[in-house]
mmCIF file of C-alpha atoms in Angstrom:
data_model
loop_
_atom_site.group_PDB
_atom_site.id
_atom_site.type_symbol
_atom_site.label_atom_id
_atom_site.label_comp_id
_atom_site.label_asym_id
_atom_site.label_seq_id
_atom_site.Cartn_x
_atom_site.Cartn_y
_atom_site.Cartn_z
ATOM 1 C CA UNK A 1493 -37.523 -29.984 -12.405
ATOM 2 C CA UNK A 1494 -36.423 -29.806 -16.394
ATOM 3 C CA UNK A 1495 -38.144 -27.529 -18.037
ATOM 4 C CA UNK A 1496 -40.015 -28.782 -20.738
ATOM 5 C CA UNK A 1497 -42.088 -26.322 -23.835
ATOM 6 C CA UNK A 1498 -45.554 -26.052 -23.277
ATOM 7 C CA UNK A 1499 -45.996 -27.129 -26.498
ATOM 8 C CA UNK A 1500 -44.849 -30.035 -25.891
ATOM 9 C CA UNK A 1501 -46.657 -31.109 -22.726
ATOM 10 C CA UNK A 1502 -50.161 -30.595 -24.610
ATOM 11 C CA UNK A 1503 -48.495 -32.775 -27.367
ATOM 12 C CA UNK A 1504 -48.084 -35.649 -24.475
ATOM 13 C CA UNK A 1505 -50.733 -34.580 -22.162
ATOM 14 C CA UNK A 1506 -52.897 -35.852 -25.878
ATOM 15 C CA UNK A 1507 -50.655 -39.049 -26.154
ATOM 16 C CA UNK A 1508 -52.989 -42.447 -26.169
ATOM 17 C CA UNK A 1509 -51.768 -45.085 -23.762
ATOM 18 C CA UNK A 1510 -49.485 -42.537 -21.467
ATOM 19 C CA UNK A 1511 -49.783 -41.749 -18.565
ATOM 20 C CA UNK A 1512 -49.327 -37.912 -18.181
ATOM 21 C CA UNK A 1513 -48.354 -37.695 -14.757
ATOM 22 C CA UNK A 1514 -45.353 -41.206 -14.278
ATOM 23 C CA UNK A 1515 -44.436 -39.548 -17.073
ATOM 24 C CA UNK A 1516 -43.850 -35.371 -15.661
ATOM 25 C CA UNK A 1517 -42.426 -37.443 -12.605
ATOM 26 C CA UNK A 1518 -38.992 -38.779 -14.567
ATOM 27 C CA UNK A 1519 -38.500 -35.774 -15.294
ATOM 28 C CA UNK A 1520 -37.244 -34.648 -11.938
ATOM 29 C CA UNK A 1521 -34.723 -37.946 -12.105
ATOM 30 C CA UNK A 1522 -31.239 -37.723 -13.587
ATOM 31 C CA UNK A 1523 -30.721 -39.195 -16.516
ATOM 32 C CA UNK A 1524 -29.969 -42.440 -16.770
ATOM 33 C CA UNK A 1525 -26.407 -43.712 -18.345
ATOM 34 C CA UNK A 1526 -25.021 -46.356 -19.739
ATOM 35 C CA UNK A 1527 -22.237 -47.897 -21.143
ATOM 36 C CA UNK A 1528 -21.584 -51.056 -23.854
ATOM 37 C CA UNK A 1529 -18.385 -53.109 -23.669
ATOM 38 C CA UNK A 1530 -16.988 -54.006 -26.535
ATOM 39 C CA UNK A 1531 -15.682 -57.553 -28.020
ATOM 40 C CA UNK A 1532 -12.545 -56.341 -26.670
ATOM 41 C CA UNK A 1533 -13.448 -56.259 -23.178
ATOM 42 C CA UNK A 1534 -11.938 -60.309 -21.140
ATOM 43 C CA UNK A 1535 -14.105 -61.408 -18.837
ATOM 44 C CA UNK A 1536 -11.483 -60.531 -15.951
ATOM 45 C CA UNK A 1537 -11.863 -56.530 -17.033
ATOM 46 C CA UNK A 1538 -16.030 -56.877 -17.264
ATOM 47 C CA UNK A 1539 -15.685 -58.476 -13.608
ATOM 48 C CA UNK A 1540 -13.523 -55.688 -12.021
ATOM 49 C CA UNK A 1541 -15.816 -52.889 -13.444
ATOM 50 C CA UNK A 1542 -19.180 -54.345 -12.631
ATOM 51 C CA UNK A 1543 -17.382 -53.940 -9.091
ATOM 52 C CA UNK A 1544 -15.072 -51.039 -9.501
ATOM 53 C CA UNK A 1545 -18.131 -49.064 -10.370
ATOM 54 C CA UNK A 1546 -21.058 -50.288 -9.467
ATOM 55 C CA UNK A 1547 -22.803 -51.009 -13.121
ATOM 56 C CA UNK A 1548 -25.977 -52.856 -12.764
ATOM 57 C CA UNK A 1549 -27.034 -54.956 -15.867
ATOM 58 C CA UNK A 1550 -29.663 -53.792 -19.150
ATOM 59 C CA UNK A 1551 -31.809 -56.066 -20.104
ATOM 60 C CA UNK A 1552 -32.272 -55.351 -23.077
ATOM 61 C CA UNK A 1553 -28.564 -55.576 -23.837
ATOM 62 C CA UNK A 1554 -26.275 -58.924 -24.003
ATOM 63 C CA UNK A 1555 -23.083 -56.091 -22.997
ATOM 64 C CA UNK A 1556 -25.136 -53.193 -21.709
ATOM 65 C CA UNK A 1557 -24.961 -51.644 -18.105
ATOM 66 C CA UNK A 1558 -26.154 -48.693 -15.716
ATOM 67 C CA UNK A 1559 -23.296 -46.793 -14.496
ATOM 68 C CA UNK A 1560 -24.254 -44.455 -11.779
ATOM 69 C CA UNK A 1561 -23.929 -41.054 -11.725
ATOM 70 C CA UNK A 1562 -20.641 -40.056 -9.945
ATOM 71 C CA UNK A 1563 -18.506 -42.281 -11.903
ATOM 72 C CA UNK A 1564 -16.862 -41.498 -15.523
ATOM 73 C CA UNK A 1565 -15.816 -43.534 -17.470
ATOM 74 C CA UNK A 1566 -15.309 -41.470 -20.363
ATOM 75 C CA UNK A 1567 -11.512 -40.440 -17.922
ATOM 76 C CA UNK A 1568 -11.143 -43.786 -17.711
ATOM 77 C CA UNK A 1569 -7.747 -45.062 -19.679
ATOM 78 C CA UNK A 1570 -10.214 -47.979 -20.926
ATOM 79 C CA UNK A 1571 -11.853 -45.532 -22.921
ATOM 80 C CA UNK A 1572 -9.505 -44.679 -25.134
ATOM 81 C CA UNK A 1573 -8.482 -47.928 -25.625
ATOM 82 C CA UNK A 1574 -12.354 -48.670 -26.338
ATOM 83 C CA UNK A 1575 -13.488 -51.435 -24.527
ATOM 84 C CA UNK A 1576 -16.874 -49.570 -24.137
ATOM 85 C CA UNK A 1577 -18.976 -47.974 -25.957
ATOM 86 C CA UNK A 1578 -20.939 -44.682 -23.656
ATOM 87 C CA UNK A 1579 -24.475 -44.943 -24.762
ATOM 88 C CA UNK A 1580 -27.766 -44.106 -23.816
ATOM 89 C CA UNK A 1581 -29.715 -47.662 -22.787
ATOM 90 C CA UNK A 1582 -32.451 -47.632 -24.272
ATOM 91 C CA UNK A 1583 -30.544 -46.335 -27.501
ATOM 92 C CA UNK A 1584 -29.046 -50.108 -26.970
ATOM 93 C CA UNK A 1585 -31.855 -51.586 -27.341
ATOM 94 C CA UNK A 1586 -32.481 -50.607 -31.468
ATOM 95 C CA UNK A 1587 -29.189 -53.451 -32.590
ATOM 96 C CA UNK A 1588 -30.308 -56.027 -30.767
ATOM 97 C CA UNK A 1589 -33.886 -56.238 -32.298
ATOM 98 C CA UNK A 1590 -32.795 -56.164 -36.455
ATOM 99 C CA UNK A 1591 -31.888 -60.104 -35.405
ATOM 100 C CA UNK A 1592 -28.467 -59.687 -36.962
ATOM 101 C CA UNK A 1593 -26.690 -61.973 -37.411
ATOM 102 C CA UNK A 1594 -23.156 -63.750 -38.374
ATOM 103 C CA UNK A 1595 -23.332 -63.609 -42.078
ATOM 104 C CA UNK A 1596 -26.071 -60.215 -42.489
ATOM 105 C CA UNK A 1597 -23.899 -57.207 -44.898
ATOM 106 C CA UNK A 1598 -25.407 -54.123 -43.144
ATOM 107 C CA UNK A 1599 -25.485 -50.448 -43.816
ATOM 108 C CA UNK A 1600 -26.291 -48.008 -41.194
ATOM 109 C CA UNK A 1601 -27.223 -45.020 -42.796
ATOM 110 C CA UNK A 1602 -27.529 -42.523 -40.501
ATOM 111 C CA UNK A 1603 -24.907 -43.645 -38.477
ATOM 112 C CA UNK A 1604 -23.165 -40.839 -36.514
ATOM 113 C CA UNK A 1605 -21.773 -40.983 -33.426
ATOM 114 C CA UNK A 1606 -21.988 -45.288 -34.132
ATOM 115 C CA UNK A 1607 -23.483 -46.493 -31.209
ATOM 116 C CA UNK A 1608 -25.504 -49.085 -33.005
ATOM 117 C CA UNK A 1609 -23.189 -49.159 -35.484
ATOM 118 C CA UNK A 1610 -20.578 -50.172 -33.520
ATOM 119 C CA UNK A 1611 -22.622 -52.935 -31.837
ATOM 120 C CA UNK A 1612 -23.838 -54.432 -35.256
ATOM 121 C CA UNK A 1613 -20.309 -54.915 -37.042
ATOM 122 C CA UNK A 1614 -19.411 -57.204 -33.893
ATOM 123 C CA UNK A 1615 -21.932 -58.880 -34.792
ATOM 124 C CA UNK A 1616 -21.998 -58.923 -38.710
ATOM 125 C CA UNK A 1617 -20.447 -60.078 -42.178
ATOM 126 C CA UNK A 1618 -19.646 -56.429 -42.810
ATOM 127 C CA UNK A 1619 -21.137 -53.351 -41.986
ATOM 128 C CA UNK A 1620 -20.814 -49.960 -44.016
ATOM 129 C CA UNK A 1621 -21.947 -46.930 -41.982
ATOM 130 C CA UNK A 1622 -22.854 -43.767 -43.732
ATOM 131 C CA UNK A 1623 -23.484 -40.541 -42.294
ATOM 132 C CA UNK A 1624 -23.966 -37.325 -44.434
ATOM 133 C CA UNK A 1625 -22.829 -34.792 -41.843
ATOM 134 C CA UNK A 1626 -18.717 -34.046 -42.837
ATOM 135 C CA UNK A 1627 -17.766 -32.713 -39.191
ATOM 136 C CA UNK A 1628 -19.879 -36.392 -37.922
ATOM 137 C CA UNK A 1629 -18.690 -38.490 -40.645
ATOM 138 C CA UNK A 1630 -15.409 -37.873 -38.539
ATOM 139 C CA UNK A 1631 -16.037 -38.594 -34.848
ATOM 140 C CA UNK A 1632 -17.975 -41.145 -36.137
ATOM 141 C CA UNK A 1633 -14.522 -43.204 -38.414
ATOM 142 C CA UNK A 1634 -12.679 -42.098 -34.786
ATOM 143 C CA UNK A 1635 -14.795 -44.643 -32.955
ATOM 144 C CA UNK A 1636 -15.005 -46.907 -36.022
ATOM 145 C CA UNK A 1637 -11.518 -47.256 -34.530
ATOM 146 C CA UNK A 1638 -10.885 -47.288 -31.498
ATOM 147 C CA UNK A 1639 -13.293 -49.908 -30.897
ATOM 148 C CA UNK A 1640 -11.386 -51.371 -33.199
ATOM 149 C CA UNK A 1641 -13.353 -52.659 -35.924
ATOM 150 C CA UNK A 1642 -12.013 -53.406 -38.771
ATOM 151 C CA UNK A 1643 -14.973 -55.238 -40.839
ATOM 152 C CA UNK A 1644 -16.595 -51.211 -41.408
ATOM 153 C CA UNK A 1645 -16.172 -48.615 -44.447
ATOM 154 C CA UNK A 1646 -16.732 -45.558 -43.248
ATOM 155 C CA UNK A 1647 -18.286 -42.997 -45.861
ATOM 156 C CA UNK A 1648 -20.082 -39.464 -46.490
ATOM 157 C CA UNK A 1649 -23.047 -39.131 -48.229
ATOM 158 C CA UNK A 1650 -26.253 -38.178 -48.980
ATOM 159 C CA UNK A 1651 -29.156 -40.874 -48.084
ATOM 160 C CA UNK A 1652 -29.532 -41.380 -52.035
ATOM 161 C CA UNK A 1653 -26.182 -41.520 -53.101
ATOM 162 C CA UNK A 1654 -26.106 -44.036 -51.080
ATOM 163 C CA UNK A 1655 -29.179 -45.735 -52.072
ATOM 164 C CA UNK A 1656 -27.765 -45.531 -56.089
ATOM 165 C CA UNK A 1657 -24.873 -46.827 -55.173
ATOM 166 C CA UNK A 1658 -25.923 -49.715 -53.408
ATOM 167 C CA UNK A 1659 -29.633 -50.932 -54.705
ATOM 168 C CA UNK A 1660 -31.108 -54.420 -52.859
ATOM 169 C CA UNK A 1661 -27.795 -54.830 -51.269
ATOM 170 C CA UNK A 1662 -27.592 -54.965 -47.787
ATOM 171 C CA UNK A 1663 -29.165 -57.883 -45.996
ATOM 172 C CA UNK A 1664 -29.992 -55.683 -42.546
ATOM 173 C CA UNK A 1665 -29.874 -51.650 -43.011
ATOM 174 C CA UNK A 1666 -30.418 -49.405 -39.762
ATOM 175 C CA UNK A 1667 -31.854 -46.661 -39.912
ATOM 176 C CA UNK A 1668 -31.424 -43.597 -37.027
ATOM 177 C CA UNK A 1669 -33.886 -41.282 -38.027
ATOM 178 C CA UNK A 1670 -32.837 -37.561 -37.930
ATOM 179 C CA UNK A 1671 -35.969 -37.037 -35.457
ATOM 180 C CA UNK A 1672 -37.036 -33.895 -32.955
ATOM 181 C CA UNK A 1673 -35.057 -35.448 -30.417
ATOM 182 C CA UNK A 1674 -37.016 -35.706 -27.530
ATOM 183 C CA UNK A 1675 -35.961 -38.405 -26.290
ATOM 184 C CA UNK A 1676 -32.964 -36.640 -24.879
ATOM 185 C CA UNK A 1677 -34.436 -33.788 -22.901
ATOM 186 C CA UNK A 1678 -33.889 -34.908 -19.948
ATOM 187 C CA UNK A 1679 -29.716 -34.937 -20.598
ATOM 188 C CA UNK A 1680 -29.929 -32.034 -23.558
ATOM 189 C CA UNK A 1681 -30.676 -28.816 -23.277
ATOM 190 C CA UNK A 1682 -30.415 -28.202 -26.471
ATOM 191 C CA UNK A 1683 -32.734 -31.045 -27.435
ATOM 192 C CA UNK A 1684 -35.650 -28.631 -25.499
ATOM 193 C CA UNK A 1685 -34.242 -25.014 -26.781
ATOM 194 C CA UNK A 1686 -34.629 -26.677 -30.484
ATOM 195 C CA UNK A 1687 -38.051 -28.399 -29.967
ATOM 196 C CA UNK A 1688 -41.439 -26.788 -32.015
ATOM 197 C CA UNK A 1689 -44.068 -28.355 -33.866
ATOM 198 C CA UNK A 1690 -42.474 -26.551 -37.352
ATOM 199 C CA UNK A 1691 -38.736 -28.833 -36.694
ATOM 200 C CA UNK A 1692 -41.767 -32.061 -35.742
ATOM 201 C CA UNK A 1693 -42.749 -31.726 -38.812
ATOM 202 C CA UNK A 1694 -39.314 -31.007 -41.032
ATOM 203 C CA UNK A 1695 -38.994 -34.272 -39.080
ATOM 204 C CA UNK A 1696 -41.065 -36.215 -40.750
ATOM 205 C CA UNK A 1697 -40.827 -35.568 -44.724
ATOM 206 C CA UNK A 1698 -36.943 -35.813 -44.063
ATOM 207 C CA UNK A 1699 -37.686 -39.505 -41.943
ATOM 208 C CA UNK A 1700 -40.689 -40.201 -44.864
ATOM 209 C CA UNK A 1701 -37.388 -39.964 -47.277
ATOM 210 C CA UNK A 1702 -34.541 -41.200 -46.033
ATOM 211 C CA UNK A 1703 -36.511 -44.865 -46.082
ATOM 212 C CA UNK A 1704 -37.341 -44.084 -49.029
ATOM 213 C CA UNK A 1705 -34.156 -44.370 -50.289
ATOM 214 C CA UNK A 1706 -33.520 -47.200 -46.923
ATOM 215 C CA UNK A 1707 -35.614 -49.232 -49.126
ATOM 216 C CA UNK A 1708 -33.865 -49.184 -51.862
ATOM 217 C CA UNK A 1709 -31.116 -50.397 -50.051
ATOM 218 C CA UNK A 1710 -32.690 -53.582 -48.789
ATOM 219 C CA UNK A 1711 -32.860 -57.234 -50.536
ATOM 220 C CA UNK A 1712 -35.789 -59.088 -50.868
ATOM 221 C CA UNK A 1713 -35.455 -61.182 -47.774
ATOM 222 C CA UNK A 1714 -33.883 -58.853 -46.395
ATOM 223 C CA UNK A 1715 -34.618 -56.503 -43.085
ATOM 224 C CA UNK A 1716 -35.837 -52.393 -42.434
ATOM 225 C CA UNK A 1717 -34.590 -51.181 -39.082
ATOM 226 C CA UNK A 1718 -36.418 -47.488 -38.061
ATOM 227 C CA UNK A 1719 -35.520 -45.542 -34.699
ATOM 228 C CA UNK A 1720 -35.987 -41.816 -33.289
ATOM 229 C CA UNK A 1721 -35.079 -40.868 -29.996
ATOM 230 C CA UNK A 1722 -38.267 -39.074 -29.746
ATOM 231 C CA UNK A 1723 -41.978 -39.542 -28.557
ATOM 232 C CA UNK A 1724 -44.240 -38.204 -31.394
ATOM 233 C CA UNK A 1725 -45.928 -40.831 -32.713
ATOM 234 C CA UNK A 1726 -47.085 -39.151 -36.361
ATOM 235 C CA UNK A 1727 -42.452 -40.063 -36.606
ATOM 236 C CA UNK A 1728 -42.915 -43.034 -35.325
ATOM 237 C CA UNK A 1729 -45.939 -45.519 -35.138
ATOM 238 C CA UNK A 1730 -47.601 -43.135 -37.621
ATOM 239 C CA UNK A 1731 -44.350 -42.868 -39.821
ATOM 240 C CA UNK A 1732 -43.721 -46.801 -40.436
ATOM 241 C CA UNK A 1733 -48.009 -47.229 -41.127
ATOM 242 C CA UNK A 1734 -47.283 -44.217 -43.707
ATOM 243 C CA UNK A 1735 -44.579 -46.697 -45.166
ATOM 244 C CA UNK A 1736 -46.392 -49.373 -45.298
ATOM 245 C CA UNK A 1737 -49.140 -48.413 -46.872
ATOM 246 C CA UNK A 1738 -46.619 -47.216 -49.808
ATOM 247 C CA UNK A 1739 -44.839 -50.740 -49.706
ATOM 248 C CA UNK A 1740 -47.068 -53.382 -48.712
ATOM 249 C CA UNK A 1741 -44.137 -55.633 -49.085
ATOM 250 C CA UNK A 1742 -43.158 -55.326 -45.745
ATOM 251 C CA UNK A 1743 -44.313 -56.372 -42.882
ATOM 252 C CA UNK A 1744 -43.652 -55.648 -38.789
ATOM 253 C CA UNK A 1745 -42.264 -58.420 -36.751
ATOM 254 C CA UNK A 1746 -41.474 -55.864 -33.401
ATOM 255 C CA UNK A 1747 -41.533 -52.433 -32.620
ATOM 256 C CA UNK A 1748 -40.839 -50.826 -29.528
ATOM 257 C CA UNK A 1749 -41.795 -47.215 -28.074
ATOM 258 C CA UNK A 1750 -39.377 -46.527 -25.081
ATOM 259 C CA UNK A 1751 -39.996 -43.587 -22.389
ATOM 260 C CA UNK A 1752 -39.107 -42.081 -19.267
ATOM 261 C CA UNK A 1753 -41.478 -43.721 -17.080
ATOM 262 C CA UNK A 1754 -41.935 -47.721 -18.004
ATOM 263 C CA UNK A 1755 -38.749 -48.006 -19.052
ATOM 264 C CA UNK A 1756 -34.824 -47.557 -17.607
ATOM 265 C CA UNK A 1757 -33.759 -45.174 -20.509
ATOM 266 C CA UNK A 1758 -34.491 -41.284 -22.026
ATOM 267 C CA UNK A 1759 -37.006 -42.495 -25.048
ATOM 268 C CA UNK A 1760 -36.190 -44.502 -27.883
ATOM 269 C CA UNK A 1761 -38.517 -45.557 -31.055
ATOM 270 C CA UNK A 1762 -37.847 -48.820 -33.148
ATOM 271 C CA UNK A 1763 -39.945 -50.587 -35.885
ATOM 272 C CA UNK A 1764 -37.772 -53.638 -37.146
ATOM 273 C CA UNK A 1765 -40.276 -54.421 -41.022
ATOM 274 C CA UNK A 1766 -39.134 -58.116 -42.865
ATOM 275 C CA UNK A 1767 -39.478 -57.285 -47.005
ATOM 276 C CA UNK A 1768 -40.810 -60.515 -48.719
ATOM 277 C CA UNK A 1769 -41.082 -63.439 -47.681
ATOM 278 C CA UNK A 1770 -38.161 -65.233 -48.140
ATOM 279 C CA UNK A 1771 -34.242 -65.364 -46.393
ATOM 280 C CA UNK A 1772 -32.717 -62.789 -48.358
ATOM 281 C CA UNK A 1773 -30.074 -64.236 -50.461
ATOM 282 C CA UNK A 1774 -26.094 -64.187 -48.264
ATOM 283 C CA UNK A 1775 -23.285 -63.296 -50.054
ATOM 284 C CA UNK A 1776 -20.219 -65.433 -50.719
ATOM 285 C CA UNK A 1777 -18.027 -63.920 -50.347
ATOM 286 C CA UNK A 1778 -15.295 -63.477 -47.418
ATOM 287 C CA UNK A 1779 -15.141 -60.030 -45.489
ATOM 288 C CA UNK A 1780 -11.857 -59.053 -47.762
ATOM 289 C CA UNK A 1781 -13.628 -59.418 -50.975
ATOM 290 C CA UNK A 1782 -16.400 -57.857 -49.468
ATOM 291 C CA UNK A 1783 -14.651 -54.378 -48.732
ATOM 292 C CA UNK A 1784 -12.810 -54.265 -51.586
ATOM 293 C CA UNK A 1785 -16.199 -54.653 -53.663
ATOM 294 C CA UNK A 1786 -18.557 -52.123 -51.323
ATOM 295 C CA UNK A 1787 -15.407 -50.375 -52.107
ATOM 296 C CA UNK A 1788 -15.034 -50.304 -55.970
ATOM 297 C CA UNK A 1789 -18.601 -48.828 -56.217
ATOM 298 C CA UNK A 1790 -18.256 -46.277 -53.528
ATOM 299 C CA UNK A 1791 -14.962 -44.576 -55.166
ATOM 300 C CA UNK A 1792 -16.927 -45.307 -58.363
ATOM 301 C CA UNK A 1793 -20.431 -42.820 -57.207
ATOM 302 C CA UNK A 1794 -18.123 -40.460 -55.993
ATOM 303 C CA UNK A 1795 -18.824 -40.941 -52.469
ATOM 304 C CA UNK A 1796 -16.304 -39.929 -49.844
ATOM 305 C CA UNK A 1797 -14.634 -42.960 -48.449
ATOM 306 C CA UNK A 1798 -13.232 -42.173 -44.461
ATOM 307 C CA UNK A 1799 -12.271 -45.243 -43.894
ATOM 308 C CA UNK A 1800 -11.911 -49.396 -45.481
ATOM 309 C CA UNK A 1801 -11.268 -51.755 -42.953
ATOM 310 C CA UNK A 1802 -7.766 -51.520 -40.960
ATOM 311 C CA UNK A 1803 -5.762 -48.996 -42.519
ATOM 312 C CA UNK A 1804 -2.092 -50.029 -42.774
ATOM 313 C CA UNK A 1805 1.403 -49.161 -41.477
ATOM 314 C CA UNK A 1806 4.650 -48.070 -44.249
ATOM 315 C CA UNK A 1807 7.745 -49.160 -45.183
ATOM 316 C CA UNK A 1808 10.323 -46.447 -44.935
ATOM 317 C CA UNK A 1809 13.834 -46.334 -44.921
ATOM 318 C CA UNK A 1810 16.173 -44.905 -42.131
ATOM 319 C CA UNK A 1811 19.087 -43.120 -41.127
ATOM 320 C CA UNK A 1812 21.006 -46.307 -41.864
ATOM 321 C CA UNK A 1813 19.221 -47.299 -44.997
ATOM 322 C CA UNK A 1814 17.057 -49.797 -43.236
ATOM 323 C CA UNK A 1815 13.554 -50.927 -44.144
ATOM 324 C CA UNK A 1816 11.025 -49.435 -41.111
ATOM 325 C CA UNK A 1817 7.714 -50.007 -40.548
ATOM 326 C CA UNK A 1818 5.373 -47.934 -39.213
ATOM 327 C CA UNK A 1819 1.927 -49.211 -37.640
ATOM 328 C CA UNK A 1820 -0.920 -46.284 -37.675
ATOM 329 C CA UNK A 1821 -3.473 -46.047 -34.930
ATOM 330 C CA UNK A 1822 -5.744 -48.310 -36.177
ATOM 331 C CA UNK A 1823 -3.220 -51.480 -36.476
ATOM 332 C CA UNK A 1824 -1.974 -50.932 -33.239
ATOM 333 C CA UNK A 1825 -6.077 -50.000 -32.451
ATOM 334 C CA UNK A 1826 -7.146 -53.581 -33.435
ATOM 335 C CA UNK A 1827 -4.633 -56.098 -31.818
ATOM 336 C CA UNK A 1828 -3.958 -55.971 -28.076
ATOM 337 C CA UNK A 1829 -0.653 -57.277 -25.739
ATOM 338 C CA UNK A 1830 -0.426 -60.951 -26.080
ATOM 339 C CA UNK A 1831 -1.335 -61.149 -29.676
ATOM 340 C CA UNK A 1832 0.886 -57.955 -30.945
ATOM 341 C CA UNK A 1833 2.137 -58.791 -34.528
ATOM 342 C CA UNK A 1834 4.410 -55.821 -34.211
ATOM 343 C CA UNK A 1835 7.956 -56.220 -33.903
ATOM 344 C CA UNK A 1836 8.042 -55.005 -30.030
ATOM 345 C CA UNK A 1837 5.414 -53.385 -27.722
ATOM 346 C CA UNK A 1838 4.649 -51.969 -24.555
ATOM 347 C CA UNK A 1839 2.257 -52.980 -21.609
ATOM 348 C CA UNK A 1840 1.508 -49.904 -19.065
ATOM 349 C CA UNK A 1841 0.587 -51.714 -16.283
ATOM 350 C CA UNK A 1842 -0.070 -48.207 -14.665
ATOM 351 C CA UNK A 1843 -3.625 -46.144 -14.111
ATOM 352 C CA UNK A 1844 -1.749 -42.393 -14.258
ATOM 353 C CA UNK A 1845 1.032 -43.398 -16.254
ATOM 354 C CA UNK A 1846 -1.707 -44.665 -19.528
ATOM 355 C CA UNK A 1847 -2.661 -41.274 -18.332
ATOM 356 C CA UNK A 1848 0.314 -39.597 -18.546
ATOM 357 C CA UNK A 1849 0.656 -41.494 -21.788
ATOM 358 C CA UNK A 1850 -2.833 -40.179 -23.307
ATOM 359 C CA UNK A 1851 -2.116 -36.631 -23.179
ATOM 360 C CA UNK A 1852 0.842 -37.353 -25.479
ATOM 361 C CA UNK A 1853 3.654 -37.050 -22.346
ATOM 362 C CA UNK A 1854 6.682 -39.709 -23.234
ATOM 363 C CA UNK A 1855 7.474 -42.285 -21.176
ATOM 364 C CA UNK A 1856 10.843 -43.140 -19.138
ATOM 365 C CA UNK A 1857 11.528 -47.463 -19.680
ATOM 366 C CA UNK A 1858 13.525 -47.157 -16.161
ATOM 367 C CA UNK A 1859 9.450 -47.835 -14.514
ATOM 368 C CA UNK A 1860 9.193 -51.928 -13.330
ATOM 369 C CA UNK A 1861 5.168 -51.257 -14.338
ATOM 370 C CA UNK A 1862 6.374 -51.970 -17.917
ATOM 371 C CA UNK A 1863 6.529 -54.145 -20.154
ATOM 372 C CA UNK A 1864 8.680 -54.775 -23.329
ATOM 373 C CA UNK A 1865 8.139 -57.668 -25.971
ATOM 374 C CA UNK A 1866 11.956 -57.144 -26.585
ATOM 375 C CA UNK A 1867 14.908 -54.576 -26.457
ATOM 376 C CA UNK A 1868 14.712 -53.103 -30.353
ATOM 377 C CA UNK A 1869 14.590 -49.463 -30.734
ATOM 378 C CA UNK A 1870 11.775 -49.293 -32.846
ATOM 379 C CA UNK A 1871 7.984 -47.785 -33.436
ATOM 380 C CA UNK A 1872 5.449 -50.535 -31.223
ATOM 381 C CA UNK A 1873 2.166 -50.641 -30.003
ATOM 382 C CA UNK A 1874 1.514 -49.194 -26.365
ATOM 383 C CA UNK A 1875 -1.319 -51.042 -24.596
ATOM 384 C CA UNK A 1876 -2.595 -50.753 -20.857
ATOM 385 C CA UNK A 1877 -3.460 -53.827 -19.108
ATOM 386 C CA UNK A 1878 -2.957 -55.860 -22.577
ATOM 387 C CA UNK A 1879 -5.977 -53.455 -23.827
ATOM 388 C CA UNK A 1880 -4.259 -50.621 -27.193
ATOM 389 C CA UNK A 1881 -3.463 -47.510 -26.454
ATOM 390 C CA UNK A 1882 -1.613 -45.883 -29.246
ATOM 391 C CA UNK A 1883 1.329 -45.203 -31.331
ATOM 392 C CA UNK A 1884 4.921 -45.324 -29.493
ATOM 393 C CA UNK A 1885 8.758 -45.460 -30.481
ATOM 394 C CA UNK A 1886 11.191 -47.463 -28.148
ATOM 395 C CA UNK A 1887 14.240 -45.228 -28.168
ATOM 396 C CA UNK A 1888 16.982 -45.842 -25.909
ATOM 397 C CA UNK A 1889 15.826 -45.436 -22.268
ATOM 398 C CA UNK A 1890 12.134 -44.209 -23.607
ATOM 399 C CA UNK A 1891 9.283 -44.474 -24.962
ATOM 400 C CA UNK A 1892 7.881 -41.616 -27.016
ATOM 401 C CA UNK A 1893 4.350 -41.042 -27.960
ATOM 402 C CA UNK A 1894 3.470 -41.174 -31.836
ATOM 403 C CA UNK A 1895 -0.386 -40.514 -30.786
ATOM 404 C CA UNK A 1896 -2.168 -38.379 -33.130
ATOM 405 C CA UNK A 1897 -2.554 -35.342 -31.847
ATOM 406 C CA UNK A 1898 -5.598 -34.848 -32.510
ATOM 407 C CA UNK A 1899 -6.438 -38.138 -29.583
ATOM 408 C CA UNK A 1900 -4.357 -36.797 -27.558
ATOM 409 C CA UNK A 1901 -6.107 -36.056 -24.451
ATOM 410 C CA UNK A 1902 -5.779 -32.084 -22.778
ATOM 411 C CA UNK A 1903 -6.463 -32.687 -19.470
#
């Protein structure tokens, strides 16, 4: 039984329409876990992992699955390859409810660590994902890279600066707002320790301010998607009521709260609002032009960009004065073994071999479980079961590891 704050429980007792007894019982059960397959995952791999890991479909997420407590997906090399994103199940509902279309230009204003961003990017034409805290922005950028996403810009700035740079620019704006985190209590003791009425009130004011700036970024006819992982009405339904009082041009398309005793998840609130009555005027620019335009805008505003599209590799001259190309880690992560554009590539079929590579080890190429595109000595992409792991270099009979040090596994 999770030891919940007494004052939090008193507030939950007064929550209209909630069966407090059943709510309390849900905290005698373990937290629910989920993963969402990415665009990279082949149908055969999905079928294999559904069977091996005993996955169960999440009804509100097209590519989401529950996984049991004894399964550790994060230890699999498929995780490093970006085949799936580990995400709390009810949180997956937000990007689905947003109704993003392939023509949409989307902003995720409070994006770290990237669960909603990585799903939005798979559907949208282009995504700008922002995180104000630099350390969290680096985690966001790493997840965008791991998932092989090429239609996103990652930046780090306060919401007011983003709204100044992108006034009425986006078809969809997602605000996964900082909140009191009550929906995290079953899986994270920090959420219990940090909960207080004072923190709830602080969050309410912060959310109101962020929503004000988010509104400025939405085109006429566009959508504003607001979400939290708390049960507090003042942070959820009442926050939306107050926003609508100040912004009567919006209407609510859909609104829902997930509770741990009514839905198989930890807790989430979302509301999808439409601005105006018409449809947004879609950008006719292609993706490269959109990325260049958005990057120029951010740079003009002095906003720090961590990632823009897929970072290219570099040309270098070797000791014999030959031009050689060194692919970037991002280039490798956005490709697969069958379609890699690099001169050479290595595909590992053994899981232990893949894990050894991910720890930064050098591999011997004499093993039959390694396929090469050709026998040329050069920098190359290294893959596991056809999926990207990172950069290596073939030198004679050895495959040297060139993974970024920060991405190498410790154990």
